[in-house]
Coordinates of C-alpha atoms and ligand atoms in Angstrom, one line a residue:
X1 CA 0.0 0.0 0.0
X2 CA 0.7 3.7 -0.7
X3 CA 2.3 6.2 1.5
X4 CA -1.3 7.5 1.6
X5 CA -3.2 4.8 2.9
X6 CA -0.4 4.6 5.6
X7 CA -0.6 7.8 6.4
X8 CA -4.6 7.1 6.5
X9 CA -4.2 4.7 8.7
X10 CA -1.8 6.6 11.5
X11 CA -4.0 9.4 11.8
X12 CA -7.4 7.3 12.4
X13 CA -5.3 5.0 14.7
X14 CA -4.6 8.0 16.8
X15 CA -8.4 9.2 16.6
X16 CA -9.3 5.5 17.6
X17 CA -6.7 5.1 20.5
X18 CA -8.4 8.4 22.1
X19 CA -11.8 7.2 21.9
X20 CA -10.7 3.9 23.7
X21 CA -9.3 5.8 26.4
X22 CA -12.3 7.4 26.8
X23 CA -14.2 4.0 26.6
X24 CA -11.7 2.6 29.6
X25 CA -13.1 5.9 31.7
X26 CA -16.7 5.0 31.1
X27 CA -16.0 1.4 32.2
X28 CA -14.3 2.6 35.1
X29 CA -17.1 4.6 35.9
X30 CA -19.7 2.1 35.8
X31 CA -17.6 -0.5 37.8
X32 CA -14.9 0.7 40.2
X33 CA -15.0 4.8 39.9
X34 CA -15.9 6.3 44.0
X35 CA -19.2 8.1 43.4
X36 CA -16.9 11.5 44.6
X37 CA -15.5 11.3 41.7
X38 CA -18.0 12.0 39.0
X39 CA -17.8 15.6 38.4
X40 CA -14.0 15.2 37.3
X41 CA -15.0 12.0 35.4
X42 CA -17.1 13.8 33.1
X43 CA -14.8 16.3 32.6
X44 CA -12.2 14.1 31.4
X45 CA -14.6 12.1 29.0
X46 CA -16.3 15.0 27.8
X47 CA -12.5 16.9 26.9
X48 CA -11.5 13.4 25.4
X49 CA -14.8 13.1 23.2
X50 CA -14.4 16.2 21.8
X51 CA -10.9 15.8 20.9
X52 CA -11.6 12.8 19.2
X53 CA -14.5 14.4 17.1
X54 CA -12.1 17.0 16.4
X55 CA -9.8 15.3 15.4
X56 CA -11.8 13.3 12.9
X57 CA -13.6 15.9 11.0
X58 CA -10.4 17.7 10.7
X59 CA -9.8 18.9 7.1
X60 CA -7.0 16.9 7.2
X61 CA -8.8 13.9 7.0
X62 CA -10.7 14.3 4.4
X63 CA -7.0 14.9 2.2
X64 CA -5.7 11.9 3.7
X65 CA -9.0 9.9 2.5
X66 CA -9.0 11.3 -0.9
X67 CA -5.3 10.6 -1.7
X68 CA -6.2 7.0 0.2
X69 CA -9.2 6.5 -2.2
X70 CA -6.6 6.3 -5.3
X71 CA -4.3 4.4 -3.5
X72 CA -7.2 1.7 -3.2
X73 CA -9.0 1.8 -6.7
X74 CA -9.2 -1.6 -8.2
X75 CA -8.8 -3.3 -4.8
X76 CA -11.5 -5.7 -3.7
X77 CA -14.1 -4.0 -1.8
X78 CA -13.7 -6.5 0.7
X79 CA -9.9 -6.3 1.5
X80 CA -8.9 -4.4 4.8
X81 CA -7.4 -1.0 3.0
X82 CA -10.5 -0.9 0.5
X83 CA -12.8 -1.6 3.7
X84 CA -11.5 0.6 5.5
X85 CA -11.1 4.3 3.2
X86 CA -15.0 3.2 2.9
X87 CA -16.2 3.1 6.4
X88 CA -14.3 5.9 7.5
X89 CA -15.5 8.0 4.7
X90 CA -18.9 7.3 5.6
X91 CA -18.4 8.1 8.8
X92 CA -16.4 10.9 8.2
X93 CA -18.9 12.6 5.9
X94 CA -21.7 11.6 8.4
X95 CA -19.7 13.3 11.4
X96 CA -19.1 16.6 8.9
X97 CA -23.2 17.1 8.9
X98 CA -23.6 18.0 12.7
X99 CA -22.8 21.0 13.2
X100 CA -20.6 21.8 16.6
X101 CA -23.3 23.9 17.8
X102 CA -25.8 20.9 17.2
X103 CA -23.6 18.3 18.9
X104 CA -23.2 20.4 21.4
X105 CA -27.0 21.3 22.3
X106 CA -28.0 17.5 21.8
X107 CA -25.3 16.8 24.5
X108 CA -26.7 19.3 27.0
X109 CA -30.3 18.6 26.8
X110 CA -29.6 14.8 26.9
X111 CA -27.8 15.3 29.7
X112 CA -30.5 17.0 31.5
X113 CA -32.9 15.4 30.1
X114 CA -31.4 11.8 31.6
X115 CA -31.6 13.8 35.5
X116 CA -35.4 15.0 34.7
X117 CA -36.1 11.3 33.4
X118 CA -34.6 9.4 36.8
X119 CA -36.9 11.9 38.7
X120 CA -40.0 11.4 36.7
X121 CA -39.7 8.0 37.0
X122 CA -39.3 8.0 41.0
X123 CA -41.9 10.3 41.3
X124 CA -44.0 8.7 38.5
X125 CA -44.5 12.1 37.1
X126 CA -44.3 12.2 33.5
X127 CA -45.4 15.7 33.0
X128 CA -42.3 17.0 34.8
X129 CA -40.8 15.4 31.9
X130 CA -43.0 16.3 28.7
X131 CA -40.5 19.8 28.3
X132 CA -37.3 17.9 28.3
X133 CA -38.5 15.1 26.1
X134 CA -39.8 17.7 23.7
X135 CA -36.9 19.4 23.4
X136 CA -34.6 16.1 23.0
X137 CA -37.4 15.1 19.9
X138 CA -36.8 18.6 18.5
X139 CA -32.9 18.2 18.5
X140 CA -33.1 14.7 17.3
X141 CA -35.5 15.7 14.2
X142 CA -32.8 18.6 13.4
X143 CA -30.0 15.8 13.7
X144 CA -32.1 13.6 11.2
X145 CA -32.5 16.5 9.1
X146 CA -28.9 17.2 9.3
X147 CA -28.0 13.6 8.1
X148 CA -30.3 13.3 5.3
X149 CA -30.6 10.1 3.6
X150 CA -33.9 7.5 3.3
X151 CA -37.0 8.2 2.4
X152 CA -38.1 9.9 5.7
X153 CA -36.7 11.0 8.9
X154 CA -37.1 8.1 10.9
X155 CA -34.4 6.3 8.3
X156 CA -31.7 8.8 9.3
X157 CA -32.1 7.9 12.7
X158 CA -31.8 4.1 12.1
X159 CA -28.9 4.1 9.8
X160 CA -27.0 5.4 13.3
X161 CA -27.8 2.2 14.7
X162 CA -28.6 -0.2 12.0
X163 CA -27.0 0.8 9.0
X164 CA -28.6 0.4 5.8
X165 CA -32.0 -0.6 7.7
X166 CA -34.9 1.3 6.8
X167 CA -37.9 2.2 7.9
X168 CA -40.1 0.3 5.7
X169 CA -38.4 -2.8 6.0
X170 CA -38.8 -2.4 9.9
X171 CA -42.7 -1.9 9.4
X172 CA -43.0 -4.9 7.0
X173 CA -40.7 -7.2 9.3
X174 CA -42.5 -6.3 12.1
X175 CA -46.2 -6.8 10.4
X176 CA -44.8 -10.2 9.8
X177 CA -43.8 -10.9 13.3
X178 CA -46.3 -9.1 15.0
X179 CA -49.5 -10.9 12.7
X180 CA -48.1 -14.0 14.6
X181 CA -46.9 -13.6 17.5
X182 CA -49.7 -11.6 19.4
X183 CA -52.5 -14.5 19.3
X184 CA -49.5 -16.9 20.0
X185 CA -49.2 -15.1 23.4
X186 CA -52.9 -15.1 23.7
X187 CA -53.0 -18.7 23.3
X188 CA -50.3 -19.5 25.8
X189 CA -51.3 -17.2 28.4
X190 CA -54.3 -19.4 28.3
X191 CA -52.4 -22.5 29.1
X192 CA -51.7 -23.6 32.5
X193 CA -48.0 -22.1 33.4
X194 CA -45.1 -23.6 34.4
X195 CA -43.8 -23.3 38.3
X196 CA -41.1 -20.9 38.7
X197 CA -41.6 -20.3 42.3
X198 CA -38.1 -22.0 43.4
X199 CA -36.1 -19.8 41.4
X200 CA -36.9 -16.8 43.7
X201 CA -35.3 -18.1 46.8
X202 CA -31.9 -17.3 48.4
X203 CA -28.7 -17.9 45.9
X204 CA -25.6 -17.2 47.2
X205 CA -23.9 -14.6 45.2
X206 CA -20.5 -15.8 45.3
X207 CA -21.4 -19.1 44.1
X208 CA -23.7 -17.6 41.2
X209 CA -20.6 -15.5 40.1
X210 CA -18.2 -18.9 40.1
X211 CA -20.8 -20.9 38.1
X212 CA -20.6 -18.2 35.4
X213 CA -17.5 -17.8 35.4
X214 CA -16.9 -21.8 34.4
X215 CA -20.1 -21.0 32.1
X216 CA -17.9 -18.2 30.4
X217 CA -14.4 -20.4 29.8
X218 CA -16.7 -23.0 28.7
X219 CA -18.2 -20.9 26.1
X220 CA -15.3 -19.7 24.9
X221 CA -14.8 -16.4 25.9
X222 CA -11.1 -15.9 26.2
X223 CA -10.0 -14.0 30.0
X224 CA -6.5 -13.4 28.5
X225 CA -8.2 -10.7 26.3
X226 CA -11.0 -9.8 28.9
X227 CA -12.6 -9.4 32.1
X228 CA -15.7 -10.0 33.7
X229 CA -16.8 -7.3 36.8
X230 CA -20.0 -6.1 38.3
X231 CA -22.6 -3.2 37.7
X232 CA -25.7 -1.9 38.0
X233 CA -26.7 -2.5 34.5
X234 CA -24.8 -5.3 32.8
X235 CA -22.7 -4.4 29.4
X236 CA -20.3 -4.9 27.5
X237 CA -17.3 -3.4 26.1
X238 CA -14.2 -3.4 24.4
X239 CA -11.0 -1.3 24.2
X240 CA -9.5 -3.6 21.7
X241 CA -9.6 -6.4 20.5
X242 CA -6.6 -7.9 22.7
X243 CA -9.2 -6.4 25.7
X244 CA -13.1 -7.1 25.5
X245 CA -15.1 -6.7 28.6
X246 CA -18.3 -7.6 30.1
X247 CA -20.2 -6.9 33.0
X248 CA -23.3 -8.5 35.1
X249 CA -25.6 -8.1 37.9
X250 CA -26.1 -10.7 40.6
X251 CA -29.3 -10.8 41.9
X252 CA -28.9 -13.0 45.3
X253 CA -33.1 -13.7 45.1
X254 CA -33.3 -14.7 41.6
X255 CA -30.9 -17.0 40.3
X256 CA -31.9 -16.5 35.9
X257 CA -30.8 -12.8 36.4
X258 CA -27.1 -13.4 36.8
X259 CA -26.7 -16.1 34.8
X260 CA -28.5 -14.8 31.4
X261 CA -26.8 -11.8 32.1
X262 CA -23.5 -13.2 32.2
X263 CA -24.4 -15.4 28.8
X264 CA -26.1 -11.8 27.2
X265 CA -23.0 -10.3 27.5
X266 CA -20.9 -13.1 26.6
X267 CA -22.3 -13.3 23.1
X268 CA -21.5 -9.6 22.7
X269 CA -18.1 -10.2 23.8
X270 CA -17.6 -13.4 21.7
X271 CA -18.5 -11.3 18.5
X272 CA -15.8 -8.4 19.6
X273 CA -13.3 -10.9 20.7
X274 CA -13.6 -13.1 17.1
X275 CA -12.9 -10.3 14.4
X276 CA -10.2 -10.4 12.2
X277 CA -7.1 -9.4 14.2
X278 CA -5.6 -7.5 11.4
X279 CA -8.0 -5.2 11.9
X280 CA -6.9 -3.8 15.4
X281 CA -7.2 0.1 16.4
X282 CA -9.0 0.6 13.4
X283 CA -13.0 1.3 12.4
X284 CA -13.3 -1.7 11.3
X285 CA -12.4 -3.3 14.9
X286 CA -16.5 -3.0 15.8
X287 CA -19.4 -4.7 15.2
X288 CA -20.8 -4.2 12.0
X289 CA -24.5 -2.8 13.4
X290 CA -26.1 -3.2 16.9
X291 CA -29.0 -6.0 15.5
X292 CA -26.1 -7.9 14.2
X293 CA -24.7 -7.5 17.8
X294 CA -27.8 -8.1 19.6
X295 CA -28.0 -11.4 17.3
X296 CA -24.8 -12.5 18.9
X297 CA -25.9 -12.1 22.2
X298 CA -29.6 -13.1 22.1
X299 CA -28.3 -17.1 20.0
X300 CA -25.9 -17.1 23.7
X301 CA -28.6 -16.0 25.6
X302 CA -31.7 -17.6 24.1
X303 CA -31.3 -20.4 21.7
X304 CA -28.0 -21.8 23.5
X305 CA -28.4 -21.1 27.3
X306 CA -32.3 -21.6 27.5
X307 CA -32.2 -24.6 25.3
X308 CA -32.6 -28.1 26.5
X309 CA -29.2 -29.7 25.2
X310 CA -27.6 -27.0 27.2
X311 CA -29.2 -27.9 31.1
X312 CA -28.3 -31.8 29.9
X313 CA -25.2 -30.8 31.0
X314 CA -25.2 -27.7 33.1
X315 CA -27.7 -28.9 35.3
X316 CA -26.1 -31.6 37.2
X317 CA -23.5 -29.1 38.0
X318 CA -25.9 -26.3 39.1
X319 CA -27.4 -28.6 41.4
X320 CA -24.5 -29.2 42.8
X321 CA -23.7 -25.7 43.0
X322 CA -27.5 -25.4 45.0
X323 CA -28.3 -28.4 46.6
X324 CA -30.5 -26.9 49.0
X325 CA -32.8 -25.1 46.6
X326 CA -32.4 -27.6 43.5
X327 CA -32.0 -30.9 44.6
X328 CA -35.5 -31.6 44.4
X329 CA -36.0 -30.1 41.0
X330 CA -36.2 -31.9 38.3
X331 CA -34.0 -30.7 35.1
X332 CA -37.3 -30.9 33.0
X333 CA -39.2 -28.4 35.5
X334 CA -35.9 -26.4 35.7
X335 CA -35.8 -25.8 31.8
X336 CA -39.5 -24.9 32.0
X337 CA -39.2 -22.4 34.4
X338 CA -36.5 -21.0 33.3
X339 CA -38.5 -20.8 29.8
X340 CA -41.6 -19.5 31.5
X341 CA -43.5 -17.4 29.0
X342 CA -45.5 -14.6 30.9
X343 CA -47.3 -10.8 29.5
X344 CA -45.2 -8.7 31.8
X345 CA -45.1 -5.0 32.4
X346 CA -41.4 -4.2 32.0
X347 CA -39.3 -4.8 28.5
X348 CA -35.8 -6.1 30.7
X349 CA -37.7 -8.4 32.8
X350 CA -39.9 -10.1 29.5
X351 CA -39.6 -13.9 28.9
X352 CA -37.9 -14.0 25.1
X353 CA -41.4 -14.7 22.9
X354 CA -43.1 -11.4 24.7
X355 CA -39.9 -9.2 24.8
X356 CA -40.6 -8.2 20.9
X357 CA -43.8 -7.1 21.4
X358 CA -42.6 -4.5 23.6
X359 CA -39.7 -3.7 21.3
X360 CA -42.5 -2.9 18.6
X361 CA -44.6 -1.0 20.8
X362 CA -41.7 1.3 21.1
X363 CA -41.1 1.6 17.3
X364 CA -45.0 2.5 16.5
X365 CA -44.7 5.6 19.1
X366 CA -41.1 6.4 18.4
X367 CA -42.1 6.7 14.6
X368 CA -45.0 8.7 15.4
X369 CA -42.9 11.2 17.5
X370 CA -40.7 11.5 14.3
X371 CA -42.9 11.9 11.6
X372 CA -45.4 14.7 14.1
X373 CA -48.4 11.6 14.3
X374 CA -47.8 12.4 17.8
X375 CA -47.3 15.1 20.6
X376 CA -45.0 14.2 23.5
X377 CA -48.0 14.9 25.9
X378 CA -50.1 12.3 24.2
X379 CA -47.6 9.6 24.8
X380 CA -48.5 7.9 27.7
X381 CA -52.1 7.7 26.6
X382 CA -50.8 6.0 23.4
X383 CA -48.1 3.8 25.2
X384 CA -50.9 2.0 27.3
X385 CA -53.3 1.3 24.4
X386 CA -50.5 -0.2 22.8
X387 CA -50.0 -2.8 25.7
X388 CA -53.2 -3.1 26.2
X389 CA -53.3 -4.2 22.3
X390 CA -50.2 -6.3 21.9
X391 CA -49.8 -7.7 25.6
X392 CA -53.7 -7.3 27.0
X393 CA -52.2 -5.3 30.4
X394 CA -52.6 -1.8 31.4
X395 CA -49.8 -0.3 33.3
X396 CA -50.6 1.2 36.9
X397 CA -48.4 4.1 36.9
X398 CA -46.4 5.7 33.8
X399 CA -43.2 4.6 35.9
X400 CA -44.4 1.2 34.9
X401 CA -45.1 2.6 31.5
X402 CA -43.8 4.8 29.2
X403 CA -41.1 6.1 32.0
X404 CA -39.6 3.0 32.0
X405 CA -37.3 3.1 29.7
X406 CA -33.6 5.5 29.8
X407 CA -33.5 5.4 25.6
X408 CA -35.6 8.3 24.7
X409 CA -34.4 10.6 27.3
X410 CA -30.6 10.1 25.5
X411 CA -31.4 10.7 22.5
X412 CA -31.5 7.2 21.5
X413 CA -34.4 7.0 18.9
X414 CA -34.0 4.8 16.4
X415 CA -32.0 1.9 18.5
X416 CA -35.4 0.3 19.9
X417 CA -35.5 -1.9 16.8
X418 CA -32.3 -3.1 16.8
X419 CA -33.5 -5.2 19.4
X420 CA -35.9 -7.4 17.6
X421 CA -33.9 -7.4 14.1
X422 CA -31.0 -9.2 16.2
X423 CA -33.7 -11.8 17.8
X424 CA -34.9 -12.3 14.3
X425 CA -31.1 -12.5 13.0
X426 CA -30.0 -14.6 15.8
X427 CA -32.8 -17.3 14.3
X428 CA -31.3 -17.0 10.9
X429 CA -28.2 -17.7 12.1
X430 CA -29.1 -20.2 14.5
X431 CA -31.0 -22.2 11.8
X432 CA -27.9 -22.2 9.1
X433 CA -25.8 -23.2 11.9
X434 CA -27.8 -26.5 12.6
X435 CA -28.1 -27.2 9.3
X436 CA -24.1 -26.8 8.5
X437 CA -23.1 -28.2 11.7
X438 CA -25.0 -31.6 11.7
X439 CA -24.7 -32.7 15.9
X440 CA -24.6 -29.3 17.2
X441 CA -27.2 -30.5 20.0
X442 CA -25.3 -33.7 20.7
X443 CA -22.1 -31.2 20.9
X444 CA -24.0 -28.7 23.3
X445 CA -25.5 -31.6 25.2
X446 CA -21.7 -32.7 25.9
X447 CA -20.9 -29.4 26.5
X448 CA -18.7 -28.2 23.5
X449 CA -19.3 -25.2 22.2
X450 CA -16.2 -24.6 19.8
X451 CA -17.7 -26.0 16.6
X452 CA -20.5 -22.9 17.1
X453 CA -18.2 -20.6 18.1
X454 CA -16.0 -21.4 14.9
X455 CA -19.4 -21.2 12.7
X456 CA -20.1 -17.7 13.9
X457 CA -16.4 -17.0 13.7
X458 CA -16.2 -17.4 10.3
X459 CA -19.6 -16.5 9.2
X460 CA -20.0 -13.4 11.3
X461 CA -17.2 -12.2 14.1
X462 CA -14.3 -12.3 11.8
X463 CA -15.9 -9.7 9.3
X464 CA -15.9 -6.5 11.8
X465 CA -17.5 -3.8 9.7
X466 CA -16.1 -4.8 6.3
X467 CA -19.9 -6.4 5.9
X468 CA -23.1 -4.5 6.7
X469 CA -25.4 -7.1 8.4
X470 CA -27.6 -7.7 5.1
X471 CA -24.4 -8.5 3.5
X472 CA -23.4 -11.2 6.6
X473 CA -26.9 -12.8 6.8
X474 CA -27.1 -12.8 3.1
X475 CA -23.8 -14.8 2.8
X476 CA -24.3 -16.9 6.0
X477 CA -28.0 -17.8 5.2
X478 CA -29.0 -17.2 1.9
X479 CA -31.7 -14.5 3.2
X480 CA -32.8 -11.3 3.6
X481 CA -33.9 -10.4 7.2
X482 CA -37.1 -12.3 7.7
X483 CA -39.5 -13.3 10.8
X484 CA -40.3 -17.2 10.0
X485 CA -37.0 -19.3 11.8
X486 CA -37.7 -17.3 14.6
X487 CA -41.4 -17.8 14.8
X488 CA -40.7 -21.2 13.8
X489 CA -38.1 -21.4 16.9
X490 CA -40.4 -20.2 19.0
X491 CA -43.6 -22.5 18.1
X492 CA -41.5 -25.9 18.4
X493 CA -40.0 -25.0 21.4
X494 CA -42.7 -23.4 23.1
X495 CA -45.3 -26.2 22.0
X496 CA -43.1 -28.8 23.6
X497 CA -43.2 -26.7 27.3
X498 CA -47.3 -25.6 26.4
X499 CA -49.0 -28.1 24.3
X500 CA -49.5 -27.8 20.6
X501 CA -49.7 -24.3 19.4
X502 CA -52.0 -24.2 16.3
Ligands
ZN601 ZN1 -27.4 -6.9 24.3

């Protein structure tokens, strides 16, 4: 390659090292920082933020990515230097819309707008909210002006998150899903449900955290290039990708909490930890959008850690971990519990058949904010004729409602869907990967994993963001995003724990 590309490739390696120092503060923050310390804390993210965003719409940059461009012509696409002059122009030219003055004032209302939404919520007072959330819509339509692109503004706002989603093939996806999978939930809320009552009793934190700790070297989540700690709300995160973290939250009352958390976040990780080395300190060291990511997470979460194949072998050992509150469970009634499908109030404590029709609730009412079908004020009027039409429940109190959420009060509208497009991917995937990999049970009931790991390895992780995720799922599966392997996921498993379901 050219002295251009190299030169390329030292400056955006500088802008990248900055942002993962700023990453390592925000880590630090949510797991070790003193609580005395936050003023200074977001000092020093906010002065490292903007020297990264500096730095990378510089007008030097966009010299150093023409000259680049030249020096990559006739290269295929997919190589790293072709990749890579691509993705950064995007996100170059993306960065160059918003204004300083713009980022700025989304920055400051969010940031109020976060304090008003943790005192709503205690105080279940949304109208205390209504002016903050007004203003953070008003900002986010100007950013979605700013960035143009799609057919509406709604588009703009999911290319941040999803890129090259759109808003139409959302709605249709979702129609899809949605035409399904509400009387589906009708029909099992019918039947009798299984007993989860034993997995709300005392669990001793320390042993929870060693069982998921074996769970996570079994998996194959490597702790020479990670970590896993504790916070308040469980993520992941990665610096590099010699240095991919996690985080969960044990709940010493309820033993799923901890360990789904822990296998959440270790499909994230997984993905981070499995892309193409070569790429390191670059763009193209990320996952390529955050349904792609989600999809990770949810096939760990979902199809291999609530699956039966997987208790075959973890249960004998969890038992053993909790012989006072499991000996006399059977692994059969532990897999249904565990499996328990239940219309619940609250989007992070859903079952995983119920979870997306709170995602799509979101989307409708999000969408409507966007487009003007709907006034801030009206919102919490609309949010609980939504649940009362996809999940038949009425929420109490807007804290138990439409405040429940932090997403909208960030800014963050747009990354809802992202949610259910990974569940939906993560069937995909999951499907191709039985079919390719012909005693994947029989391997997960002996408690291998590599074989899958490998799959996704090659089929996804490896790729970073040299692939969108149409391009991955296309390759991996022969598809465009599509409801049926989940719904058909979901109706064979679930008519084995319900009965028959149609
Ligand atoms: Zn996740």
């Amino acid at each position: 390659m050219g002295k251009g590309f190299a030169d390329l490739l030292g400056y955006l390696r500088s802008v990248n090292d900055l942002t993962a120092a700023a990453e390592v503060l925000e880590w630090d923050q949510e797991t070790y920082m003193p609580s005395g310390a936050a003023e200074a804390r977001a000092r020093q993210l906010a002065t490292l933020r903007r020297e990264a965003h500096l730095r990378f719409t510089d007008g030097r940059i966009g010299m150093l990515l023409r000259t680049a461009a030249t020096e990559v012509e006739g290269l295929d696409p997919l190589s790293f230097e072709a990749s890579l002059v691509r993705v950064a122009m995007r996100d170059h030219e993306k960065a160059l819309r918003l204004s300083p003055d713009l980022v700025a004032a989304i920055a400051e209302s969010t940031g109020r707008a976060r304090n008003a939404w943790r005192t709503a919520r205690k105080e279940d007072d949304f109208d205390s909210f209504v002016p903050y959330l007004e203003r953070v819509l008003e900002l986010t339509i100007q950013k979605a002006e700013a960035l143009g692109g799609g057919d509406c503004l709604y588009d703009a706002l999911l290319d941040e998150f999803e890129p090259g989603m759109t808003t139409n093939v959302v709605h249709r996806v979702f129609s899809e899903l949605r035409a399904e999978l509400v009387p589906l939930v009708q029909v099992i809320a019918e039947r009798p449900e299984p007993d989860d009552s034993f997995l709300c009793q005392p669990f001793d934190g320390r042993a929870q955290w060693d069982f998921g700790m074996e769970v996570l070297r079994e998996v194959g989540y490597d702790f020479d290039r990670g970590r896993q700690d504790v916070s308040a709300h469980p993520f992941s995160t990665s610096f590099s990708i010699t240095d991919v973290r996690i985080t969960t939250r044990i709940d010493e009352d309820h033993l799923p909490s901890g360990l789904f958390s822990t296998l959440h976040e270790a499909g994230h990780a997984l993905y981070e930890q499995g892309i193409d080395a070569g790429f390191e300190g670059t763009l193209l060291a990320d996952g390529t959008s955050l349904g792609m990511h989600e999809s990770q997470s949810r096939l760990w979460e979902n199809q291999v850690g609530r699956s039966r194949a997987f208790w075959k072998n973890w249960y004998a050992k969890l038992q053993r971990t909790f012989p006072d509150q499991l000996q006399d469970v059977e692994r059969e009634a532990f897999y249904r519990a565990i499996n328990k499908v239940s219309p619940s109030l609250i989007r992070v404590e859903a079952d995983e058949v119920t979870y997306n029709l709170h995602v799509m609730l979101r989307f409708e009412l999000e969408r409507a904010l966007v487009d003007g079908g709907l006034r801030v004020r009206d919102l919490p009027a609309a949010w609980n004729a939504g649940m009362e039409e996809y999940l038949g429940l009425q929420p109490e109190s807007n804290a138990d409602g439409v405040l429940q959420d932090i997403h909208w009060s960030l800014g963050a509208i747009g990354y809802f869907p992202t949610y259910t497009l990974g569940t939906l991917m993560s069937a995909q995937l999951y499907e191709c990967a039985l079919e390719a990999l012909s005693n994947l049970e029989e391997q997960i009931v002996a408690g291998e994993f590599q074989e899958l790991l490998m799959w996704l390895r090659a089929h996804v992780h490896r790729h970073g963001r040299t692939m969108s995720a149409s391009d991955i799922l296309r390759n991996a599966t022969g598809s465009f995003i599509t409801a049926s392997p989940w719904l058909r996921y979901v109706r064979q498993k679930y008519s084995e724990i319900y009965g028959p379901l149609r």
